[in-house]
PDB file of C-alpha atoms in Angstrom:
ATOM      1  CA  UNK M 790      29.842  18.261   2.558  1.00 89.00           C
ATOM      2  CA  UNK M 791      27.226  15.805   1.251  1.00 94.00           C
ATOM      3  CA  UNK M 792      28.119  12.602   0.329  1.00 97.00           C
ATOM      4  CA  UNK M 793      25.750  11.961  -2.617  1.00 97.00           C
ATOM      5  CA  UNK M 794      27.254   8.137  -3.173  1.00 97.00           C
ATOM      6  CA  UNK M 795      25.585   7.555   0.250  1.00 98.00           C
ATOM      7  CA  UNK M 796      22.736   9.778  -0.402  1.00 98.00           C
ATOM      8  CA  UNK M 797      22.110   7.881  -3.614  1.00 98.00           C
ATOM      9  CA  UNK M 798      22.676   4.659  -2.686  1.00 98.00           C
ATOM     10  CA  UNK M 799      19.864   4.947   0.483  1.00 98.00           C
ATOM     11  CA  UNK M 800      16.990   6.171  -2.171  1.00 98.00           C
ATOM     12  CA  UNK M 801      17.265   3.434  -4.083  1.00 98.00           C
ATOM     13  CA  UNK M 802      17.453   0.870  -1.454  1.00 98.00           C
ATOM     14  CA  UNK M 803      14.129   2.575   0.136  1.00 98.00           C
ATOM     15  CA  UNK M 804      12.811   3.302  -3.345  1.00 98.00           C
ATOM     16  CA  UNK M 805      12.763  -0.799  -3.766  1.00 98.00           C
ATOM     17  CA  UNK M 806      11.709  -1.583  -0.047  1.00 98.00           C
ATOM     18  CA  UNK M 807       8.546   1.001  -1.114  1.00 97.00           C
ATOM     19  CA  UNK M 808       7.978  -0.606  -4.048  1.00 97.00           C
ATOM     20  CA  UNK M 809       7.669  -4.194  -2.359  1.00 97.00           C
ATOM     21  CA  UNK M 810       5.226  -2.719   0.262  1.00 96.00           C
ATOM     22  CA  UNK M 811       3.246  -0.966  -2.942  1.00 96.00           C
ATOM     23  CA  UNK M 812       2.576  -4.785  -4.482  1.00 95.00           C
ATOM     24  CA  UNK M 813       2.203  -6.125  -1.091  1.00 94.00           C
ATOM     25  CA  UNK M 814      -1.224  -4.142  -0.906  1.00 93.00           C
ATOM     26  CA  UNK M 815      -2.781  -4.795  -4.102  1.00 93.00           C
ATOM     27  CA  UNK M 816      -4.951  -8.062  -2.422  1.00 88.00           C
ATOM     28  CA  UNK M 817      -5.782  -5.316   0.471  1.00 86.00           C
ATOM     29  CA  UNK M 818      -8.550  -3.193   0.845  1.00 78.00           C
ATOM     30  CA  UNK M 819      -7.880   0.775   0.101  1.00 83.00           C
ATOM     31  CA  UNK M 820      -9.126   3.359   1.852  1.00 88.00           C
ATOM     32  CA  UNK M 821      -9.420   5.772  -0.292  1.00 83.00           C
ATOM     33  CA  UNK M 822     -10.315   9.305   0.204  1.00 81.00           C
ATOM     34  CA  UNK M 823     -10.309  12.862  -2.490  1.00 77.00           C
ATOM     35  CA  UNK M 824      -8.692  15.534  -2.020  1.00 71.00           C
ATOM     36  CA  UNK M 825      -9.490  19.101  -4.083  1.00 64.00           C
ATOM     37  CA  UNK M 826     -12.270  17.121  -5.901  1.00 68.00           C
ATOM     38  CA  UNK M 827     -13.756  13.702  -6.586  1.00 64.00           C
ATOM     39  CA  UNK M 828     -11.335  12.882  -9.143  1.00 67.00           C
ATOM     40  CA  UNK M 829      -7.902  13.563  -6.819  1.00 69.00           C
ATOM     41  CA  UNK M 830      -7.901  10.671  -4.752  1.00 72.00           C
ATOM     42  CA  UNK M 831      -5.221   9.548  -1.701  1.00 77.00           C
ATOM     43  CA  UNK M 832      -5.123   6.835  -0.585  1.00 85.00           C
ATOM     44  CA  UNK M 833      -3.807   4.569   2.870  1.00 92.00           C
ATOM     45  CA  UNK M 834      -0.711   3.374   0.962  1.00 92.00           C
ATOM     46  CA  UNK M 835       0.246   6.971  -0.123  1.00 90.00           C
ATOM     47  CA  UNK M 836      -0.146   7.770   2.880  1.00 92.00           C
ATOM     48  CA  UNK M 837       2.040   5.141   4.563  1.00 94.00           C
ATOM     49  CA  UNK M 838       4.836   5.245   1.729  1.00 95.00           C
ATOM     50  CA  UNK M 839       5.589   9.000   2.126  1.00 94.00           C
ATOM     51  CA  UNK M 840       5.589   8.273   6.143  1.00 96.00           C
ATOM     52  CA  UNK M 841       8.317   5.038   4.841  1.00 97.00           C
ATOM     53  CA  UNK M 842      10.446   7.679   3.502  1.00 97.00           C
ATOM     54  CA  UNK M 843      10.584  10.308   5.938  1.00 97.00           C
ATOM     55  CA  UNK M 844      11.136   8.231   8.670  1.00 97.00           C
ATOM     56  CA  UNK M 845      14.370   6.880   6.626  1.00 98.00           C
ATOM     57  CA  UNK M 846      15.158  10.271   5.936  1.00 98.00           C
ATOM     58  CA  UNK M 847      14.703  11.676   8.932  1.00 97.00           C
ATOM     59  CA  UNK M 848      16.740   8.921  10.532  1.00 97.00           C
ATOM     60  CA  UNK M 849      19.483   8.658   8.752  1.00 98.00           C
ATOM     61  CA  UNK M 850      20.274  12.351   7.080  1.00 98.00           C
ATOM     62  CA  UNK M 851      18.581  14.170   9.957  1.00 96.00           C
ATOM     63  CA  UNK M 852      19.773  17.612   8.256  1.00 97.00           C
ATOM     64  CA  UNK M 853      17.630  17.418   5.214  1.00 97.00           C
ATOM     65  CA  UNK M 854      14.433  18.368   4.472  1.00 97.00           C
ATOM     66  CA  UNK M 855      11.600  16.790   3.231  1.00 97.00           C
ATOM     67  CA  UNK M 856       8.631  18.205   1.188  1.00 96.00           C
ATOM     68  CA  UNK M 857       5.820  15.328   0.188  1.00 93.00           C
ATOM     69  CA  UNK M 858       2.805  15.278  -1.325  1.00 87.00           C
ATOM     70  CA  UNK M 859       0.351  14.362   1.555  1.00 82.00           C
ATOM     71  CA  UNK M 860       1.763  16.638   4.026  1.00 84.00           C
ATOM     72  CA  UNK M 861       3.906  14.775   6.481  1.00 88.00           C
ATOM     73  CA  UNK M 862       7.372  16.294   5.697  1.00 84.00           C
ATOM     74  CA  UNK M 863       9.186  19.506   6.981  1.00 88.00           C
ATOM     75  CA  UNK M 864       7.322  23.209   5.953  1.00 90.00           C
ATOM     76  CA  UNK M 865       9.613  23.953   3.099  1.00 94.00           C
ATOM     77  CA  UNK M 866       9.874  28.053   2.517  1.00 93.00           C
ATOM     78  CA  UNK M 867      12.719  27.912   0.809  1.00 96.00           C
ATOM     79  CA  UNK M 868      14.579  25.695  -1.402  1.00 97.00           C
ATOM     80  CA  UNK M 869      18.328  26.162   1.106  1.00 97.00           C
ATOM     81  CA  UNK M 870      20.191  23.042   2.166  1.00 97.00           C
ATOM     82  CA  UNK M 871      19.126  19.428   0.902  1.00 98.00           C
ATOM     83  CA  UNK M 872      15.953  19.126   0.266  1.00 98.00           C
ATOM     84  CA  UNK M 873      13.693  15.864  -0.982  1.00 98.00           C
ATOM     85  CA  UNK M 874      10.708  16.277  -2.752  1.00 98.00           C
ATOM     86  CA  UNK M 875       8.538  13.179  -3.010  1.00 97.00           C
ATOM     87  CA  UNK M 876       5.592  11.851  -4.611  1.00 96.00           C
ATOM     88  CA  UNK M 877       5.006   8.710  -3.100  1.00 96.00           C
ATOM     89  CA  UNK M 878       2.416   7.400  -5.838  1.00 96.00           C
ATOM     90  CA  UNK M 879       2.127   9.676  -8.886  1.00 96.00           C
ATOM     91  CA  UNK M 880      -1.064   8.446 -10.704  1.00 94.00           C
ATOM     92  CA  UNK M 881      -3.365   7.398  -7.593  1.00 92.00           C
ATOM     93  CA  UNK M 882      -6.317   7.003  -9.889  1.00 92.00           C
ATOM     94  CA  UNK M 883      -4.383   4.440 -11.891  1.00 94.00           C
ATOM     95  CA  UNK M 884      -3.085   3.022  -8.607  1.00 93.00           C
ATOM     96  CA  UNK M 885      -6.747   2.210  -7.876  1.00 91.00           C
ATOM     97  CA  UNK M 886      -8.081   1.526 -11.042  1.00 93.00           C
ATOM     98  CA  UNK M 887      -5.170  -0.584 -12.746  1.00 94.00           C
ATOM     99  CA  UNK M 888      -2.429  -1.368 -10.169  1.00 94.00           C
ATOM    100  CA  UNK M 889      -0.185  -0.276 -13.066  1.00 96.00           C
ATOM    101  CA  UNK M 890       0.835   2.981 -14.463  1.00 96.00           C
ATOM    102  CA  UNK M 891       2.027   4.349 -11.609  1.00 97.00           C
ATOM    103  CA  UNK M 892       5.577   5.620  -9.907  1.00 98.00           C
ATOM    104  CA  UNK M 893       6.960   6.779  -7.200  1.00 98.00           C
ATOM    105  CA  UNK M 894       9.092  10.251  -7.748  1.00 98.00           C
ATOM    106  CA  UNK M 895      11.704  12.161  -5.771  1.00 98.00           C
ATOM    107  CA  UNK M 896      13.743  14.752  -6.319  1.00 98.00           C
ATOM    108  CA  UNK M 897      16.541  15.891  -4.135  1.00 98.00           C
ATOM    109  CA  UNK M 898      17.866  19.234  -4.747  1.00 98.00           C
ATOM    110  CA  UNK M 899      20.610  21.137  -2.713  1.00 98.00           C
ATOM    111  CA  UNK M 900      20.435  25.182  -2.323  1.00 97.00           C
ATOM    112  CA  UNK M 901      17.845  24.811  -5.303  1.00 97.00           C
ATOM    113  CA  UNK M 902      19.880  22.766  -7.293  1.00 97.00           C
ATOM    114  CA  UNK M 903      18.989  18.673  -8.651  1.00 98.00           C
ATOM    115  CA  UNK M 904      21.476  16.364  -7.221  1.00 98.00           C
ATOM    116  CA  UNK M 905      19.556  13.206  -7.490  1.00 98.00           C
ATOM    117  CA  UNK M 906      16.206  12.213  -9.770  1.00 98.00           C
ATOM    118  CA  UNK M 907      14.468   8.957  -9.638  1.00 98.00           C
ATOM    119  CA  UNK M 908      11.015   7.698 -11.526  1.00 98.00           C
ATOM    120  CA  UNK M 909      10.512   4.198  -9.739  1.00 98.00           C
ATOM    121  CA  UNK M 910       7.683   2.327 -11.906  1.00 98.00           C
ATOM    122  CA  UNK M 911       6.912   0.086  -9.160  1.00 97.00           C
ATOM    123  CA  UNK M 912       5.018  -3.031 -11.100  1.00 97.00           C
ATOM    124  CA  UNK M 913       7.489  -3.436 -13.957  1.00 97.00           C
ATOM    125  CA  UNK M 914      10.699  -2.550 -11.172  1.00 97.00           C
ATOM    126  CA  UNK M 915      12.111  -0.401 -13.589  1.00 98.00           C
ATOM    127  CA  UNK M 916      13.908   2.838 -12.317  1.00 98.00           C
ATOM    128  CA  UNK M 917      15.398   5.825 -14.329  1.00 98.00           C
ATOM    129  CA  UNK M 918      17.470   7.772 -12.372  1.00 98.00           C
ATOM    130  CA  UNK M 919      20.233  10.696 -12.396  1.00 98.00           C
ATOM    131  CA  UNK M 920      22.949  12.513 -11.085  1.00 97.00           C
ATOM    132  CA  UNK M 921      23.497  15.657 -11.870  1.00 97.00           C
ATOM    133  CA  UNK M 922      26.630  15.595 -14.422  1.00 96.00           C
ATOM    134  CA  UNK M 923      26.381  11.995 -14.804  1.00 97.00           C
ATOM    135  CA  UNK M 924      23.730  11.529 -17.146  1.00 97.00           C
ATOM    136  CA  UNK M 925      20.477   9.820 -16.810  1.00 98.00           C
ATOM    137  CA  UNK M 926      19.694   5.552 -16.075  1.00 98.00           C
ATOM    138  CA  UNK M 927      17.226   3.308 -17.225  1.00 98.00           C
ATOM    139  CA  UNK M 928      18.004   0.530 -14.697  1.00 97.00           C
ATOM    140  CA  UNK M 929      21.517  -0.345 -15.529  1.00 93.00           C
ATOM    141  CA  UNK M 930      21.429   0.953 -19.257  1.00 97.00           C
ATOM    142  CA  UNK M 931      23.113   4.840 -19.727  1.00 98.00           C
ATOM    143  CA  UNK M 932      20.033   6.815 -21.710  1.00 98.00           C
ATOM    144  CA  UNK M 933      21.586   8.588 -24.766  1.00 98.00           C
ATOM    145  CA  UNK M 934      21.124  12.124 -24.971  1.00 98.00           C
ATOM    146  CA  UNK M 935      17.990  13.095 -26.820  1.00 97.00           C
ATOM    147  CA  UNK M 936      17.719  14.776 -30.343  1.00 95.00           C
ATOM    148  CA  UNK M 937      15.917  17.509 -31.989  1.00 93.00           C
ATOM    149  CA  UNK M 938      12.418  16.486 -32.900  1.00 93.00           C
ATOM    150  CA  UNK M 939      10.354  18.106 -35.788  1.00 94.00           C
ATOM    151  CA  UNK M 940       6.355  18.955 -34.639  1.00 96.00           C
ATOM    152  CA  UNK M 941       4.604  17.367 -37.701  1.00 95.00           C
ATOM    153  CA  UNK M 942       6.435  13.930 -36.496  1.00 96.00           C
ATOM    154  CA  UNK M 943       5.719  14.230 -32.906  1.00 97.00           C
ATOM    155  CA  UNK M 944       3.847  12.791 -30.229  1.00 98.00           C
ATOM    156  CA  UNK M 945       3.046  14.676 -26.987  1.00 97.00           C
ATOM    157  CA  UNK M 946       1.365  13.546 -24.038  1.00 96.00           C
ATOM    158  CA  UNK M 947      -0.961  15.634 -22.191  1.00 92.00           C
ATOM    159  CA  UNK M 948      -4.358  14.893 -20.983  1.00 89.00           C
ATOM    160  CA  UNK M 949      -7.493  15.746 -22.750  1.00 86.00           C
ATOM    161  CA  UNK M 950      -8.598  17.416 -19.765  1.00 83.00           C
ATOM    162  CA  UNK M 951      -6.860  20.468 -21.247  1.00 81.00           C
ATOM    163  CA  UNK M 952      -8.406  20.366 -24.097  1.00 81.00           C
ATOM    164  CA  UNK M 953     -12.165  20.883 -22.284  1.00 77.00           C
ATOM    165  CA  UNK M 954     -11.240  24.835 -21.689  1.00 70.00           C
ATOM    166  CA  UNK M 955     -13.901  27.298 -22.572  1.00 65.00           C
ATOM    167  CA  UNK M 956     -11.263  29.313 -24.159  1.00 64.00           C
ATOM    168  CA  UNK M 957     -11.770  29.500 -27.531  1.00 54.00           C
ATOM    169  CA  UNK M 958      -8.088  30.585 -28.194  1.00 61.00           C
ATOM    170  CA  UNK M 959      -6.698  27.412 -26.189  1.00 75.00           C
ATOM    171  CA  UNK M 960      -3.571  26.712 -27.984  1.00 81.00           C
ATOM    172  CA  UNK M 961      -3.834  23.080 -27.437  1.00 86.00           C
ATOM    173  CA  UNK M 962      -6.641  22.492 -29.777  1.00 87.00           C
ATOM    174  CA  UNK M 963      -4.524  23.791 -32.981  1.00 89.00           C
ATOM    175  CA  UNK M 964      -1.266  21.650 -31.083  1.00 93.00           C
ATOM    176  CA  UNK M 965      -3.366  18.299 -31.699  1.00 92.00           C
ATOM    177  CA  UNK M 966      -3.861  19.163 -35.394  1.00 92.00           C
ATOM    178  CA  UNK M 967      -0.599  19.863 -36.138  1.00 95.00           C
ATOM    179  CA  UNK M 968       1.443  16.933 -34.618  1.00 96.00           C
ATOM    180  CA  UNK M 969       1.721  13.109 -35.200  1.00 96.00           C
ATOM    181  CA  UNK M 970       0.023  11.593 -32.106  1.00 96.00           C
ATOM    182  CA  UNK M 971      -1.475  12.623 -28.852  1.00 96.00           C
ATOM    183  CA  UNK M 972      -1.383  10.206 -25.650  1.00 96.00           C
ATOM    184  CA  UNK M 973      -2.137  10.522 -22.268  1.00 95.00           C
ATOM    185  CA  UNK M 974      -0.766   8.150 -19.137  1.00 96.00           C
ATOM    186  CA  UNK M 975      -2.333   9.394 -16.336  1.00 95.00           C
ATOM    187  CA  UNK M 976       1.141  10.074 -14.194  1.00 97.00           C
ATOM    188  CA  UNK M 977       2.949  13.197 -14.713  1.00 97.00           C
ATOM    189  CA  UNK M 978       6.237  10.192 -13.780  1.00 98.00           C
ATOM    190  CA  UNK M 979       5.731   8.323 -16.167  1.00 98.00           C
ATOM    191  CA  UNK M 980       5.321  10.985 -19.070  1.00 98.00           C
ATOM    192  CA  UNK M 981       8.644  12.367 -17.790  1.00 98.00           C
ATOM    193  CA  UNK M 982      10.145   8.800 -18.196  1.00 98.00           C
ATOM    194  CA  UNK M 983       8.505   8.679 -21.569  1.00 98.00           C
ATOM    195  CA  UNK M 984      10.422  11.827 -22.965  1.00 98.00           C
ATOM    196  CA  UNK M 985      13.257  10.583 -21.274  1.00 98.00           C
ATOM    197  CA  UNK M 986      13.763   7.340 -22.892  1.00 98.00           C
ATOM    198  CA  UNK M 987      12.079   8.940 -26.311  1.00 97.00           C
ATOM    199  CA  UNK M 988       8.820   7.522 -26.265  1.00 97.00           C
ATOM    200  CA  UNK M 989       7.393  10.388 -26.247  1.00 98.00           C
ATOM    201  CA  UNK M 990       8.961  13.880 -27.531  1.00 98.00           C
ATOM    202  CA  UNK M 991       7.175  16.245 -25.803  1.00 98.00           C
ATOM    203  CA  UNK M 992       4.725  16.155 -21.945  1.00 98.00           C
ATOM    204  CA  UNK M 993       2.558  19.059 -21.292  1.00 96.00           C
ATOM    205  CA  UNK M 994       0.424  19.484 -18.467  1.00 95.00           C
ATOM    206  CA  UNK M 995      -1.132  23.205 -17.053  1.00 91.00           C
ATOM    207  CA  UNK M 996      -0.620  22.123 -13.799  1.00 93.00           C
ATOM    208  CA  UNK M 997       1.570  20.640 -11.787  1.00 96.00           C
ATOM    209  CA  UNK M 998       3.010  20.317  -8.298  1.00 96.00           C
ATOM    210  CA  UNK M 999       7.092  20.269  -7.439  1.00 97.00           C
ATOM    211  CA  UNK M1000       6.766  16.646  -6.145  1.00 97.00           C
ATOM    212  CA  UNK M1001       4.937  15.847 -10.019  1.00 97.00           C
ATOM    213  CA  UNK M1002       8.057  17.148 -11.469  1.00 98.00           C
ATOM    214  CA  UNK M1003      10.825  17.788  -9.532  1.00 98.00           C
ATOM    215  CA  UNK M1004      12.355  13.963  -9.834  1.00 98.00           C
ATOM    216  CA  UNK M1005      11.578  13.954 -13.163  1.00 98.00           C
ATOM    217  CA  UNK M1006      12.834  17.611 -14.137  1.00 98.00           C
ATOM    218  CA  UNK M1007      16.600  15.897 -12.794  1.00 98.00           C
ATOM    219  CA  UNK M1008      16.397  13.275 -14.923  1.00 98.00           C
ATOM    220  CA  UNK M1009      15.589  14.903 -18.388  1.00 98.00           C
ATOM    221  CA  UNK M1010      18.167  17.810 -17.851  1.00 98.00           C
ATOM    222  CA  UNK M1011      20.723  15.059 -17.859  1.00 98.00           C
ATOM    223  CA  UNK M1012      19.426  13.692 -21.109  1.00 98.00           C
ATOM    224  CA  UNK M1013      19.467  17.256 -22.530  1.00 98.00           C
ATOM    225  CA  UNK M1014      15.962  18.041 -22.253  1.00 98.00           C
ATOM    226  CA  UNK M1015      14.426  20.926 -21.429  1.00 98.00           C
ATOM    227  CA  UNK M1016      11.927  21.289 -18.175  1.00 98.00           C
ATOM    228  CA  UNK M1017      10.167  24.865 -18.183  1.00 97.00           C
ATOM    229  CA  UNK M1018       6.701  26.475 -17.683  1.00 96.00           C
ATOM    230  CA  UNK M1019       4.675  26.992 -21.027  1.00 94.00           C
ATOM    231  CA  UNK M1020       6.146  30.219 -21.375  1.00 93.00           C
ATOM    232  CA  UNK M1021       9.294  28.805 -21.628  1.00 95.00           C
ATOM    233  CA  UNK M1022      10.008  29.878 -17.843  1.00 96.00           C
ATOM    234  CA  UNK M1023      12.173  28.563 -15.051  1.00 97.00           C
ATOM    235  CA  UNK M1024      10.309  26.717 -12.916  1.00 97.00           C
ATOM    236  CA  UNK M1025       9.558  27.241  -9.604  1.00 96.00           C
ATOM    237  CA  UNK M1026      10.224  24.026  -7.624  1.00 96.00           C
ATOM    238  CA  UNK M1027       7.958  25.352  -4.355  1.00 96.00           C
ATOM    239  CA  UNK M1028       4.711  26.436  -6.513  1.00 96.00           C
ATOM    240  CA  UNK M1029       2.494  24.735  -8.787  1.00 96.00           C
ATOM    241  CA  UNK M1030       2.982  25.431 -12.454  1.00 95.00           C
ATOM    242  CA  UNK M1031       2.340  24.484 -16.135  1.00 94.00           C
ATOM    243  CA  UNK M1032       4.615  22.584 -17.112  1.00 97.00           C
ATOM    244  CA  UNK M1033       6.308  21.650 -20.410  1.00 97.00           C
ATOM    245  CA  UNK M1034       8.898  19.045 -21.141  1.00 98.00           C
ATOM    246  CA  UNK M1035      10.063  18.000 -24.136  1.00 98.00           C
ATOM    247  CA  UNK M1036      12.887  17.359 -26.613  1.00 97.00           C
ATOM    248  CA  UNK M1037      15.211  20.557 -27.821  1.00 94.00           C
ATOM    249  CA  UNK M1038      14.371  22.061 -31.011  1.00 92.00           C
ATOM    250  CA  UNK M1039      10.475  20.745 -29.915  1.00 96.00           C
ATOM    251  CA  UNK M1040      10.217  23.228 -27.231  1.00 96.00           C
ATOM    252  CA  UNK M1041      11.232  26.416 -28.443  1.00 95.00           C
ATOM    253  CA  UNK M1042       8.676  25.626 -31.610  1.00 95.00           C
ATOM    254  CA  UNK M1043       5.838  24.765 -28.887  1.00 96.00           C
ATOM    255  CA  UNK M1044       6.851  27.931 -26.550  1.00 95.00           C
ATOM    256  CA  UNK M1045       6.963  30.418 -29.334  1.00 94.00           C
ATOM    257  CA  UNK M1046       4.327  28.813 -31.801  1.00 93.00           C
ATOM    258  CA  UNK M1047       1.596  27.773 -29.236  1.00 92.00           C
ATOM    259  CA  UNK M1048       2.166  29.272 -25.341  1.00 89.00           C
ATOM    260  CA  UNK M1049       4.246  32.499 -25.257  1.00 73.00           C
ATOM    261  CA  UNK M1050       2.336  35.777 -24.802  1.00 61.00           C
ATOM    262  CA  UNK M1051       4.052  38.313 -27.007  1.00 50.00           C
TER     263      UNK M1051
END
């Protein structure tokens, strides 16, 4: 039997600890390398913040698994037992840019089901956080659940590097007509946060990775959001995916409107 007080109570101890050792390097150099192209960097400090967590993890719930961005966890097959699923900094290239916009993100699911969601946005030391049945945090403040949003008076987030698809049918170019505003952050956490907390009413991205969402997917469930792929699809937290998140009443217009293949 887990016991999640425990289990939550650790994260957010480390989650701060990381976040001191995050603004500790800012007047350090970076080494920073790329990854599947120039533009998806990693750095040293990812690097060294995932290795922060697992050694925590690994130390003190040596049962659970861990499945991080850069590589150092366990090799996760299967989504049995507890499992984290960390981002150490979602939004490098803001990281390195801006030292701002940026989070850390973990998930921690148990047999395939979110226990425990955090978004840690390390420069303001703000964290939203759930537990699953017990609603979603911002800090020390319950969020409210969210309400049904019309499209015409919506704003989305999603990067215009969507919009760049030789396509001509690319339902995102008729989406940006059609609604309010358009924004893009740069961190698949913080656009999670966003539609969490209603700044946003709807994130979209056509690819992500479990560690972009998984903490995030946690935390707007509890809010009574809805996390799916485009088509309106479970996700599958072990596989990259588009991804769409966003208020209810929003998403079934955007899934059957924009996405779904009939």
């Amino acid at each position: 039997m887990v016991n999640w007080t425990n289990v939550d109570m650790a994260a957010k101890k480390w989650l701060k600890e990381a976040g001191r050792n995050i603004i500790g390097s800012f007047k350090t150099a970076l080494k920073i390398d790329t990854k599947a192209d120039a533009n998806d960097l990693v750095t040293n400090i990812d690097k060294e913040i995932e290795q922060f967590f697992i050694s925590h993890i690994q130390e003190t719930f040596p049962s659970h698994k861990i499945l991080g961005e850069e590589g150092f966890g366990d090799e996760v097959k299967n989504m049995d037992g507890v499992i984290w699923i960390i981002d150490p900094i979602d939004g490098t290239m803001n990281f390195v840019h801006q030292q701002r916009n940026f989070f850390i993100s973990i998930g921690i699911f148990e047999n395939g089901v979110g226990k425990l969601g955090y978004l840690y946005d390390v420069v303001h030391n703000e964290l939203y956080y759930a537990k699953s049945g017990e609603g979603a945090y911002w800090d020390d403040m319950k969020l409210p659940l969210l309400e049904s949003a019309q499209l015409s008076e919506a704003v989305i987030g999603f990067s215009a590097t969507w919009l760049t698809s030789d396509n001509p049918k690319n339902s995102l170019l008729s989406l940006v007509k059609d609604v309010r505003g358009t924004r893009s952050y740069g961190s698949a956490a913080l656009e999670f946060a966003y539609v969490a907390t209603g700044r946003l009413d709807a994130y979209i991205s056509m690819q992500l990775s479990p560690w972009d969402f998984a903490g995030g997917k946690i935390i707007i469930e509890e809010v009574g959001g809805i996390v799916t792929n485009v088509n309106g699809e479970p996700l599958n937290l072990l596989e990259k995916s588009p991804v769409l998140v966003s208020k209810p009443g929003l998403h079934e217009t955007l899934v059957n409107e924009y996405f779904r293949v009939n």
